[in-house]
JSON list of C-alpha atoms in Angstrom, two decimals:
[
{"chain": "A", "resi": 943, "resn": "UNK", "atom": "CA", "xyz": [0.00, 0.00, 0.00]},
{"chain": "A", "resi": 944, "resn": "UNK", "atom": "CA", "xyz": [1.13, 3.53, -0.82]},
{"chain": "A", "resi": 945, "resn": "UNK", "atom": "CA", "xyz": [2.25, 6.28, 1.50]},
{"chain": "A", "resi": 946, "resn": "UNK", "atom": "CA", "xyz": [-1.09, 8.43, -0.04]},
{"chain": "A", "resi": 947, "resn": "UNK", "atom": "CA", "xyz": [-3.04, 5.39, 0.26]},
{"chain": "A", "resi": 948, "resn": "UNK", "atom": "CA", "xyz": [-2.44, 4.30, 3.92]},
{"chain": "A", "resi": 949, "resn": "UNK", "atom": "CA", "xyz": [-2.52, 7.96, 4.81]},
{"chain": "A", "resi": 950, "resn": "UNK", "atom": "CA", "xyz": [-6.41, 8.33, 3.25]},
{"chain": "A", "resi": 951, "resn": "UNK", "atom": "CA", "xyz": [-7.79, 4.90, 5.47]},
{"chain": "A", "resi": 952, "resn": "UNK", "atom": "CA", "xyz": [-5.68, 6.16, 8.63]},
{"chain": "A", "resi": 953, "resn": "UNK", "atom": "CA", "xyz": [-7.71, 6.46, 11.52]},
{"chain": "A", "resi": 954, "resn": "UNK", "atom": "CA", "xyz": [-7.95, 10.09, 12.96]},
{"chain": "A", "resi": 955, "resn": "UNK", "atom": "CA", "xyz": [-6.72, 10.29, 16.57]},
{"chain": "A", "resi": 956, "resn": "UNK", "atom": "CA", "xyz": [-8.41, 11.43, 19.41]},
{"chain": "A", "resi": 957, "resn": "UNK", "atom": "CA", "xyz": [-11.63, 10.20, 21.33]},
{"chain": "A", "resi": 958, "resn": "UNK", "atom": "CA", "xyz": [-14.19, 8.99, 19.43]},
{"chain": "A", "resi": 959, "resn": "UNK", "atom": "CA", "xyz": [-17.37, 11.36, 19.33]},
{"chain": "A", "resi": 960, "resn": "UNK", "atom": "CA", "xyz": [-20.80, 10.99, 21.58]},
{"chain": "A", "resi": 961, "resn": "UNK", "atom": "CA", "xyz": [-23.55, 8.57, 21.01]},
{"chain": "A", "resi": 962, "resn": "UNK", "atom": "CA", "xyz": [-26.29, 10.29, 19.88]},
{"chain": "A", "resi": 963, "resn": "UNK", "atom": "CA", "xyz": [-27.47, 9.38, 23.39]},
{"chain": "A", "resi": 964, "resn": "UNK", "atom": "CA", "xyz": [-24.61, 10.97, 25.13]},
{"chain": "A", "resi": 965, "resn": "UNK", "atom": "CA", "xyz": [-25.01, 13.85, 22.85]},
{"chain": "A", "resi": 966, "resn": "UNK", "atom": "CA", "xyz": [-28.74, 14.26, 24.03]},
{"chain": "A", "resi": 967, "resn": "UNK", "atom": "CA", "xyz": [-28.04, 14.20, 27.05]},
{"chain": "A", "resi": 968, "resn": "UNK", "atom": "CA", "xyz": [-25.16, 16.64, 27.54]},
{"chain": "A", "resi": 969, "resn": "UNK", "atom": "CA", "xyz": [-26.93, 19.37, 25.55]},
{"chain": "A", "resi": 970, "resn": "UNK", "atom": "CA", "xyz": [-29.72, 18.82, 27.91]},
{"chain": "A", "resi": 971, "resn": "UNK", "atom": "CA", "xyz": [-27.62, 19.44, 30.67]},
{"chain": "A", "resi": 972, "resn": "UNK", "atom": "CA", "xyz": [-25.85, 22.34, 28.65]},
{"chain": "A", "resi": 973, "resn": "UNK", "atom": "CA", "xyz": [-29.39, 24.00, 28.46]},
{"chain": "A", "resi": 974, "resn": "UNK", "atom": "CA", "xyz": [-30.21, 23.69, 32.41]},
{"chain": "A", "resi": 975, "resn": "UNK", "atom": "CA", "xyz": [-26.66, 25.26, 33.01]},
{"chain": "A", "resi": 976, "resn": "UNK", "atom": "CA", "xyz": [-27.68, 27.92, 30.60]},
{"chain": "A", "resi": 977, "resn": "UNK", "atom": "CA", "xyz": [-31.18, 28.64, 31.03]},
{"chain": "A", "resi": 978, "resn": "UNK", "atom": "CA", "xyz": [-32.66, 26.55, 34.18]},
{"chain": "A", "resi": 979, "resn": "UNK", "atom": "CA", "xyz": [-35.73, 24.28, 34.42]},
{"chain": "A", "resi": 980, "resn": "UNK", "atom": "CA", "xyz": [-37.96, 25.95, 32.23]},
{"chain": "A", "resi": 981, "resn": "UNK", "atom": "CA", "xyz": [-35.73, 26.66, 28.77]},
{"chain": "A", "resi": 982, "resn": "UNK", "atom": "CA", "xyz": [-34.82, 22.96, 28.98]},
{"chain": "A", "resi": 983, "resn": "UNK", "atom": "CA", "xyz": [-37.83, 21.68, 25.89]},
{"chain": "A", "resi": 984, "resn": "UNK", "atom": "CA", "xyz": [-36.98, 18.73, 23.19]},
{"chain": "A", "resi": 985, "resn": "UNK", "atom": "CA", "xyz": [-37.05, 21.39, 20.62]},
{"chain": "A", "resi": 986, "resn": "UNK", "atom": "CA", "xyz": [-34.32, 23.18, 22.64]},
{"chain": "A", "resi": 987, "resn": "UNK", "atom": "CA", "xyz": [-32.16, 20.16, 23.10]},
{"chain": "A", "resi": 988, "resn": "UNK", "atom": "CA", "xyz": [-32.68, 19.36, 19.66]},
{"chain": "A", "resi": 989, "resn": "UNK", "atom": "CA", "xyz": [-31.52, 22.75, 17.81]},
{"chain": "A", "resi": 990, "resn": "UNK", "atom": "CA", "xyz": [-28.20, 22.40, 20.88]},
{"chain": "A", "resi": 991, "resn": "UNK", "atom": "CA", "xyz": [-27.51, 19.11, 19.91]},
{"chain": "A", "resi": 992, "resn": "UNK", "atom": "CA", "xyz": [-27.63, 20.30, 15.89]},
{"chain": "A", "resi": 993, "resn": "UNK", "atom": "CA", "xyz": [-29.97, 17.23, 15.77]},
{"chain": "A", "resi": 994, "resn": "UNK", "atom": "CA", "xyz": [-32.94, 17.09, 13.33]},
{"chain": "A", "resi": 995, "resn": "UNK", "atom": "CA", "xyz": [-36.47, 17.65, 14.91]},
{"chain": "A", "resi": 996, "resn": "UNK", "atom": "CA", "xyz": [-37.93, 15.58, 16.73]},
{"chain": "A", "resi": 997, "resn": "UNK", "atom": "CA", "xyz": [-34.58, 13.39, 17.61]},
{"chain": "A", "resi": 998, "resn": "UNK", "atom": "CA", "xyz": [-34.95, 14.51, 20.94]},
{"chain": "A", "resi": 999, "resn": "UNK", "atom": "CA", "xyz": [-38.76, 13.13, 21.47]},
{"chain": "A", "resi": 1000, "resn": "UNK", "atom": "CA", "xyz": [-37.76, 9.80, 19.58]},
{"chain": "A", "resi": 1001, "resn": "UNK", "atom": "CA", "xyz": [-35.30, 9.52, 22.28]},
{"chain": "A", "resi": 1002, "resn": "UNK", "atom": "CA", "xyz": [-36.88, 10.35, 25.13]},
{"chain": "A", "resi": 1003, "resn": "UNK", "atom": "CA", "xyz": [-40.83, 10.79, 25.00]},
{"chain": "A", "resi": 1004, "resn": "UNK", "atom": "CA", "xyz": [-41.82, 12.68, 27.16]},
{"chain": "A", "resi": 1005, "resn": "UNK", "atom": "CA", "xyz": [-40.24, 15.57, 29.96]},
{"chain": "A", "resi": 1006, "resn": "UNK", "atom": "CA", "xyz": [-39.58, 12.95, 32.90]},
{"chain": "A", "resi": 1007, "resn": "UNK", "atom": "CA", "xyz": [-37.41, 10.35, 30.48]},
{"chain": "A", "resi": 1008, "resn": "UNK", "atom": "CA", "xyz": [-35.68, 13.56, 29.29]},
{"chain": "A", "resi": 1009, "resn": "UNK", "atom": "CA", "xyz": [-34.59, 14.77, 33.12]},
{"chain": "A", "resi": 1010, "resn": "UNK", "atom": "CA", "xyz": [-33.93, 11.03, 33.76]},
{"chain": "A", "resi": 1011, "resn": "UNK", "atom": "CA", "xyz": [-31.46, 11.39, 31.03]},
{"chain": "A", "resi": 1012, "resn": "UNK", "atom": "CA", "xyz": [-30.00, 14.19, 31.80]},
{"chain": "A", "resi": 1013, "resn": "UNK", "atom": "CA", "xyz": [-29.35, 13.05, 35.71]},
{"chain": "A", "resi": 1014, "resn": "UNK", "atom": "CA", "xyz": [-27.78, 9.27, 34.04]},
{"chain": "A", "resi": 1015, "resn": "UNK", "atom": "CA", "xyz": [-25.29, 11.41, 32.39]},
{"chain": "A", "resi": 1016, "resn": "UNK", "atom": "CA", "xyz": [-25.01, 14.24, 35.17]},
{"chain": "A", "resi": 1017, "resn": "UNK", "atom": "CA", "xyz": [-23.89, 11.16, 37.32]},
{"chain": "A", "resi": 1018, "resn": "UNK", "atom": "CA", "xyz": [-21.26, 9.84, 34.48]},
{"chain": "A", "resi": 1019, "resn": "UNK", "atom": "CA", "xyz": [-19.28, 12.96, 34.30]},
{"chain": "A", "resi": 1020, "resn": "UNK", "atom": "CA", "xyz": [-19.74, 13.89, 37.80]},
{"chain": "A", "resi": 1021, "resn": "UNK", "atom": "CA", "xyz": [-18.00, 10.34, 38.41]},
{"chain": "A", "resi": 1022, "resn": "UNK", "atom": "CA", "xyz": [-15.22, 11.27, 35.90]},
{"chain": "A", "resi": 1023, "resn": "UNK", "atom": "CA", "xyz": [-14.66, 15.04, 37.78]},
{"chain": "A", "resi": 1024, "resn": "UNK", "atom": "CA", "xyz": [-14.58, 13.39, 40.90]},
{"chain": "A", "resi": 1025, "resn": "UNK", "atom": "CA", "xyz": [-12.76, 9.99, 40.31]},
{"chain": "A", "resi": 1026, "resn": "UNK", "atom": "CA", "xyz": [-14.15, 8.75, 43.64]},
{"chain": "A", "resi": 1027, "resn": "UNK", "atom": "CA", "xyz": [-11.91, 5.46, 42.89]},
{"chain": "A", "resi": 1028, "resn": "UNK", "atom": "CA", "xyz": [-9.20, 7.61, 43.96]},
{"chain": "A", "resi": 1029, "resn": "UNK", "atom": "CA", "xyz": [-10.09, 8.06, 46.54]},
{"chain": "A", "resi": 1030, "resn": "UNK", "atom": "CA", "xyz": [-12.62, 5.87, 48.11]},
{"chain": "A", "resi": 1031, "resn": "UNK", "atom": "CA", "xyz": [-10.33, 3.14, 47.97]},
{"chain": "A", "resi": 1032, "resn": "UNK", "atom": "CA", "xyz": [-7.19, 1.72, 49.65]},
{"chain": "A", "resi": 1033, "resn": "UNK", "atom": "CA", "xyz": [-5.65, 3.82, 53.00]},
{"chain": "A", "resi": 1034, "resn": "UNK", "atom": "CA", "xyz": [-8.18, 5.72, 54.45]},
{"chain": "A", "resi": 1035, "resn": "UNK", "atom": "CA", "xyz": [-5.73, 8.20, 55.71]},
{"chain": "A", "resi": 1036, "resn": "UNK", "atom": "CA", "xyz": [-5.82, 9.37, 51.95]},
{"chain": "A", "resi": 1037, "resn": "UNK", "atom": "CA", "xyz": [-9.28, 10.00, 52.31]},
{"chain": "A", "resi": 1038, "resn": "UNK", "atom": "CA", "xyz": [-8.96, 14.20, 52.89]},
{"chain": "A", "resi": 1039, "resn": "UNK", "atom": "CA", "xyz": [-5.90, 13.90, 50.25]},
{"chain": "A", "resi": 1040, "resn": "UNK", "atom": "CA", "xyz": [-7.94, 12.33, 47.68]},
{"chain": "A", "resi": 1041, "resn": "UNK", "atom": "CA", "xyz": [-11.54, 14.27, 48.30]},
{"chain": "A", "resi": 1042, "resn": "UNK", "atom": "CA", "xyz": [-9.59, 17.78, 48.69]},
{"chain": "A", "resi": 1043, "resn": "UNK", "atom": "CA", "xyz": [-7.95, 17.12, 45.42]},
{"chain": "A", "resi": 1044, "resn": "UNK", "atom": "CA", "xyz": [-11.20, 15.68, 43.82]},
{"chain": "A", "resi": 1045, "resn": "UNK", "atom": "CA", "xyz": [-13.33, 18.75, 45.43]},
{"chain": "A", "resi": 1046, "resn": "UNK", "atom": "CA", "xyz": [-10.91, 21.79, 44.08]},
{"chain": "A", "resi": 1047, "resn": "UNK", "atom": "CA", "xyz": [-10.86, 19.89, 40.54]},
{"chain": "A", "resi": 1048, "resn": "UNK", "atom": "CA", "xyz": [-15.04, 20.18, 40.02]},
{"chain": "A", "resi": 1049, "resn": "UNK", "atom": "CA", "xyz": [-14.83, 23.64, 41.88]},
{"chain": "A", "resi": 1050, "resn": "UNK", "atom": "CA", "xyz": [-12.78, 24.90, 39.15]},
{"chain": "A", "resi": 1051, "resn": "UNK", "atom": "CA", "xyz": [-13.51, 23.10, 36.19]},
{"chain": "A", "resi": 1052, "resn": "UNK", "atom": "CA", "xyz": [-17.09, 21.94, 36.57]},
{"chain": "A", "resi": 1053, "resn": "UNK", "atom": "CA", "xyz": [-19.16, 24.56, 37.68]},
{"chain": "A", "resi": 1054, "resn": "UNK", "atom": "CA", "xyz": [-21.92, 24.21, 35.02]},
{"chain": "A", "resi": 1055, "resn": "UNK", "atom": "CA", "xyz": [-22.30, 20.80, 36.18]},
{"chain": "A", "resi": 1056, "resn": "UNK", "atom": "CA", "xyz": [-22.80, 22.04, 39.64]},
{"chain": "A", "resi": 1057, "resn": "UNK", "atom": "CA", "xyz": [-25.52, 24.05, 38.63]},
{"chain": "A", "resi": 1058, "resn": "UNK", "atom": "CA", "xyz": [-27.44, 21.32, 36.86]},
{"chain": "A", "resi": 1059, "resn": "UNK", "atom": "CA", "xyz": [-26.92, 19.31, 39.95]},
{"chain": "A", "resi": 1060, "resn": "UNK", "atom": "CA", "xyz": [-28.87, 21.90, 42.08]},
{"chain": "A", "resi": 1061, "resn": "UNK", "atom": "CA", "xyz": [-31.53, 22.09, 38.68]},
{"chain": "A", "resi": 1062, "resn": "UNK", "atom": "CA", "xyz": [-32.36, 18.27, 38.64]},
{"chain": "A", "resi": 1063, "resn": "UNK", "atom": "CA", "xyz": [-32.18, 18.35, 42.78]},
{"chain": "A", "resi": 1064, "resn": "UNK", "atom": "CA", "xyz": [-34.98, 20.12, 43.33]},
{"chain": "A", "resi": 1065, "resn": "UNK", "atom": "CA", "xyz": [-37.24, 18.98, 39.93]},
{"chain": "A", "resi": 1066, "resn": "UNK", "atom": "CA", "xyz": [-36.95, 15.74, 41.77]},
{"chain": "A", "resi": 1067, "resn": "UNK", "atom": "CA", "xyz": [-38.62, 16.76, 45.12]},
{"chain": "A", "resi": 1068, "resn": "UNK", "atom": "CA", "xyz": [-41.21, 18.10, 43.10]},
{"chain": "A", "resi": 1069, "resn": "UNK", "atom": "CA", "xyz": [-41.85, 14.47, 41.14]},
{"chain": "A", "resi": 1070, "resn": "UNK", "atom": "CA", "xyz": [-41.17, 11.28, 42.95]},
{"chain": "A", "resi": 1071, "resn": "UNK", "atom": "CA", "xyz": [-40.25, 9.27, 40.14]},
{"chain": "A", "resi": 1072, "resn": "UNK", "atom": "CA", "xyz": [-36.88, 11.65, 38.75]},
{"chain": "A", "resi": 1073, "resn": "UNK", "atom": "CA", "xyz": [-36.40, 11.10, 43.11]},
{"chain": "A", "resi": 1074, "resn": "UNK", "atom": "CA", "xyz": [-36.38, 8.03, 42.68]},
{"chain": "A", "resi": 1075, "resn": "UNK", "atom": "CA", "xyz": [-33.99, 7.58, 39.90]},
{"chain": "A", "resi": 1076, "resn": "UNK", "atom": "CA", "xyz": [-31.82, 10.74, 41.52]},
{"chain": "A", "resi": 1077, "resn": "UNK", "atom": "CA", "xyz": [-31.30, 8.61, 44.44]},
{"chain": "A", "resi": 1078, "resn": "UNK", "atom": "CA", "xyz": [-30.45, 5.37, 42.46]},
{"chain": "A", "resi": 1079, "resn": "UNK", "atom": "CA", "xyz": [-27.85, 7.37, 40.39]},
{"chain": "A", "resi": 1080, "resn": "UNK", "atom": "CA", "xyz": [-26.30, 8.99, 43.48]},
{"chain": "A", "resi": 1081, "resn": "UNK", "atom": "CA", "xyz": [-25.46, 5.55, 45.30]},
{"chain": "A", "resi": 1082, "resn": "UNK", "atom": "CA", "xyz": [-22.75, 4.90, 43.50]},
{"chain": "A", "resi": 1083, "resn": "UNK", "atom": "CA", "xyz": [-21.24, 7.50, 45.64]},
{"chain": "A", "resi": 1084, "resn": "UNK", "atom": "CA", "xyz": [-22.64, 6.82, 49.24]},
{"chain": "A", "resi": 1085, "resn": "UNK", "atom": "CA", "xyz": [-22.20, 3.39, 49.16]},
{"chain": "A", "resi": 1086, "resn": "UNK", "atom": "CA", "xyz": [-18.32, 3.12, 48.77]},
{"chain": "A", "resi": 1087, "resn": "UNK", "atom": "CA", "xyz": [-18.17, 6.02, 51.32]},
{"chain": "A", "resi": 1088, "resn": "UNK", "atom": "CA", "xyz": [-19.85, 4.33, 53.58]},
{"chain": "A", "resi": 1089, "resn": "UNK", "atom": "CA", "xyz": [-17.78, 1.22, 53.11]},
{"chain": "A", "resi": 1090, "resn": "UNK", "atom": "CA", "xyz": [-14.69, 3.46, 53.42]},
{"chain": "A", "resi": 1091, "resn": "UNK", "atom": "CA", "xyz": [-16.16, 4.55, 56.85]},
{"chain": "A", "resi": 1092, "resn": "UNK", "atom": "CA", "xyz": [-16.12, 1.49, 58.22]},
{"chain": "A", "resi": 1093, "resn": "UNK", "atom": "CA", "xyz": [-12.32, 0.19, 57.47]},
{"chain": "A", "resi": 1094, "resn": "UNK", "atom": "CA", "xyz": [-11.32, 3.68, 58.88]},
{"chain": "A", "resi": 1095, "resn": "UNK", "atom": "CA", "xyz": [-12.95, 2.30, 62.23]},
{"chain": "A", "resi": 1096, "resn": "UNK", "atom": "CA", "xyz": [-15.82, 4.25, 62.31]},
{"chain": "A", "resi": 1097, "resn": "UNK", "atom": "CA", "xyz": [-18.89, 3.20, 64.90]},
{"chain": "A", "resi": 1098, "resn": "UNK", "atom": "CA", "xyz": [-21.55, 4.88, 62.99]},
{"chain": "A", "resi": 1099, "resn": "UNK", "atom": "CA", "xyz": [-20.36, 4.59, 58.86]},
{"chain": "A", "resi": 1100, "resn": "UNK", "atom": "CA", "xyz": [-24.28, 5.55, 57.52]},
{"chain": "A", "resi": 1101, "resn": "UNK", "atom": "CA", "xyz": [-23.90, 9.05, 60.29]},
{"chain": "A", "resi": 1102, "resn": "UNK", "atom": "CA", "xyz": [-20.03, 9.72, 59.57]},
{"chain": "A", "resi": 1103, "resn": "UNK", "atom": "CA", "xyz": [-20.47, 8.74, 55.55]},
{"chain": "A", "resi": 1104, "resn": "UNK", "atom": "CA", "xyz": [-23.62, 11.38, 55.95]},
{"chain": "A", "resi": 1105, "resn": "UNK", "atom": "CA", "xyz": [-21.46, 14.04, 57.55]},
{"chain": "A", "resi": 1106, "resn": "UNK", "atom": "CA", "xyz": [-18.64, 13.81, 54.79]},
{"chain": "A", "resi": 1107, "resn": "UNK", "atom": "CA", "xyz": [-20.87, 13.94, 52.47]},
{"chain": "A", "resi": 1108, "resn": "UNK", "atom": "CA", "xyz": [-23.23, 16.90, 53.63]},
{"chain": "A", "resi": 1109, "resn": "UNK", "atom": "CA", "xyz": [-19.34, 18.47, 53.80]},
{"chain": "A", "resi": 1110, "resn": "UNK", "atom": "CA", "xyz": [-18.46, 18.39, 50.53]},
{"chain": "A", "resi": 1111, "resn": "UNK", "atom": "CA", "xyz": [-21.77, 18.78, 49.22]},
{"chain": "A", "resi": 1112, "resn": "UNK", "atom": "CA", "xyz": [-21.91, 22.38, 51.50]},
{"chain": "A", "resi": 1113, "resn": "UNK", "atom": "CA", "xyz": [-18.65, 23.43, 50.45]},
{"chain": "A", "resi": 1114, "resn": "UNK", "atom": "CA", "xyz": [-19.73, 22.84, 46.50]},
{"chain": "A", "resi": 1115, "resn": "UNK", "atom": "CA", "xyz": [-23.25, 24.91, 47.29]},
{"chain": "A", "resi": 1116, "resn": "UNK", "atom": "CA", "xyz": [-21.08, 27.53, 48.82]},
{"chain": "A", "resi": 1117, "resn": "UNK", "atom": "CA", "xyz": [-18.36, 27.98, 45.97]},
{"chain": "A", "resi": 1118, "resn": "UNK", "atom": "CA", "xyz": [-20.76, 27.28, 43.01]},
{"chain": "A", "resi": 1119, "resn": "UNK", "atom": "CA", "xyz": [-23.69, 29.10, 43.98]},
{"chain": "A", "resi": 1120, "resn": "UNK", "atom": "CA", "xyz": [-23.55, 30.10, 47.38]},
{"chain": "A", "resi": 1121, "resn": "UNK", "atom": "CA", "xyz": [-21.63, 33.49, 48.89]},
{"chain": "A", "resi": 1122, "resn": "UNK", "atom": "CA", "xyz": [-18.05, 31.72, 48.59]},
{"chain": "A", "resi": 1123, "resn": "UNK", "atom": "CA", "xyz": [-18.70, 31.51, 44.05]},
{"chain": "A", "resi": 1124, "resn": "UNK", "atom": "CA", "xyz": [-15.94, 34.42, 44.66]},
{"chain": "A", "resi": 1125, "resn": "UNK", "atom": "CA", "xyz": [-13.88, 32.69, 47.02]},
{"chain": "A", "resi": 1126, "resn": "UNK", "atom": "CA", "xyz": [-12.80, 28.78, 46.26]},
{"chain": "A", "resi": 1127, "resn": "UNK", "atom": "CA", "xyz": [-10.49, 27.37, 48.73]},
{"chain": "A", "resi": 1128, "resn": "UNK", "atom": "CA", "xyz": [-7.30, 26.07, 47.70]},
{"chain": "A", "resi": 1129, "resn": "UNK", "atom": "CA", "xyz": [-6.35, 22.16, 47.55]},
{"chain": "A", "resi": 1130, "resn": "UNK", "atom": "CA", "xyz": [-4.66, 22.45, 51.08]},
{"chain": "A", "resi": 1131, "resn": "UNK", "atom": "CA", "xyz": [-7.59, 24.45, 52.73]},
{"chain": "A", "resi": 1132, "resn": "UNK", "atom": "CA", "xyz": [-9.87, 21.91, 51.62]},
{"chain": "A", "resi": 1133, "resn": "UNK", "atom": "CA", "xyz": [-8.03, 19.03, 52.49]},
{"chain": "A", "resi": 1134, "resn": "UNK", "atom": "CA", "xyz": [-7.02, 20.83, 55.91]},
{"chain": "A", "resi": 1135, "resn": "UNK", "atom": "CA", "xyz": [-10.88, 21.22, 56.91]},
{"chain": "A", "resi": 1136, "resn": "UNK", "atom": "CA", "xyz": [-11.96, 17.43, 55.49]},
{"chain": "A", "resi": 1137, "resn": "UNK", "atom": "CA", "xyz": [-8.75, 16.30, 57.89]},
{"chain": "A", "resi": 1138, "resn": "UNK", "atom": "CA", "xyz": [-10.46, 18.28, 60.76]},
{"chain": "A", "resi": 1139, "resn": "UNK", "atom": "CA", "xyz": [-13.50, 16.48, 60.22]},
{"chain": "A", "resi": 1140, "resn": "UNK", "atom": "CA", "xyz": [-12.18, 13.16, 59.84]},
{"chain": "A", "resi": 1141, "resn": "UNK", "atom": "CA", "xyz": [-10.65, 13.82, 62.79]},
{"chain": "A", "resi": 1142, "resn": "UNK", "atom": "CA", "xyz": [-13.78, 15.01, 64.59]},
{"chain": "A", "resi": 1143, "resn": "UNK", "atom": "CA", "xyz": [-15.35, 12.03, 64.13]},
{"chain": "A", "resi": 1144, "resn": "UNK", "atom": "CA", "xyz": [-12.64, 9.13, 64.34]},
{"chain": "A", "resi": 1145, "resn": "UNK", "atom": "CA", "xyz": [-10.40, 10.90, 66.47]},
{"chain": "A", "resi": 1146, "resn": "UNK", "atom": "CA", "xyz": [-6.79, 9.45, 66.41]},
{"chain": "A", "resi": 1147, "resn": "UNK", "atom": "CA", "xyz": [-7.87, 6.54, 64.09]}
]
């Protein structure tokens, strides 16, 4: 084969793009970042996505398999922003290390996704099946946590997993939305306050 002709079947590098699910879905969430609840329609998702008409509905029929889409995926790349496998696994001692690190990483590079979290949070009080399947996506997080609790030699893992948890899900509110948007803690000042409260609650262990 010739130098032109291997050179025209060569595969282009780089990852390979979306599925039009994936693609869906993130220009979902790109609209609730953008424009909230109410400018998130099919037809919007649709003209984001640069996908015919009616793609969208085909996909997902109605509003509640839309949201449930958009929280599948809202889980997927909050999973890849916080790489909780490095950090819910192995020493626990690396537990502040690993969640400070994880933390300042979404704080300043996934900020839209913050605000879509706080979007699809509160849709789903408001309609018990998106809770349902908020909750469902979300233990993929508490359960390892909780696991992680208990090899630290914690004597209440659900209560302690809960408190490190309603930690970093504070300090996110606070530097995404809340009065501290202005003001994100360093690496170190997050990982010296997560230490604090490991501390707090598993004292010398």
């Amino acid at each position: 084969m010739s130098p032109r002709s291997a050179s025209a079947h060569a595969t282009p590098s780089g990852p390979p793009p979306p599925s039009r699910t994936d693609l869906i879905a993130d220009s979902a969430l790109a609209l609730l970042a953008e424009r909230g609840m109410r400018g998130l329609t099919h037809r919007g998702v649709d003209e984001r996505a640069g996908l015919p008409q009616g793609s969208t509905s085909n996909h997902a029929r109605t509003r509640e398999a839309l949201l449930e889409a958009a929280v599948r995926r809202l889980a997927e790349r909050e999973a890849q922003v916080l790489a909780p496998g490095e950090w819910l696994s192995g020493d626990p001692g690396q537990v502040a290390v690993g969640l400070a690190r994880a933390l300042h990483r979404y704080l300043t590079s996934g900020t839209e996704l913050l605000v879509c979290r706080y979007e699809l949070a509160l849709e789903a009080t408001r309609r018990p099946g998106l809770r349902a399947f908020y909750d469902s996506a979300g233990e993929r997080f508490r359960a390892p946590l909780v696991a992680l609790m208990t090899t630290a030699g914690s004597a209440e893992p659900e209560r302690h997993a809960l408190s490190v948890v309603a930690w970093a899900e504070g300090m996110m509110f606070a530097c995404a939305a809340g009065s501290y948007h202005r003001a994100v803690p360093t690496e170190a000042e997050l990982c010296r306050s997560c230490t604090e409260l490991m501390r707090g609650m598993l004292g010398s262990r």
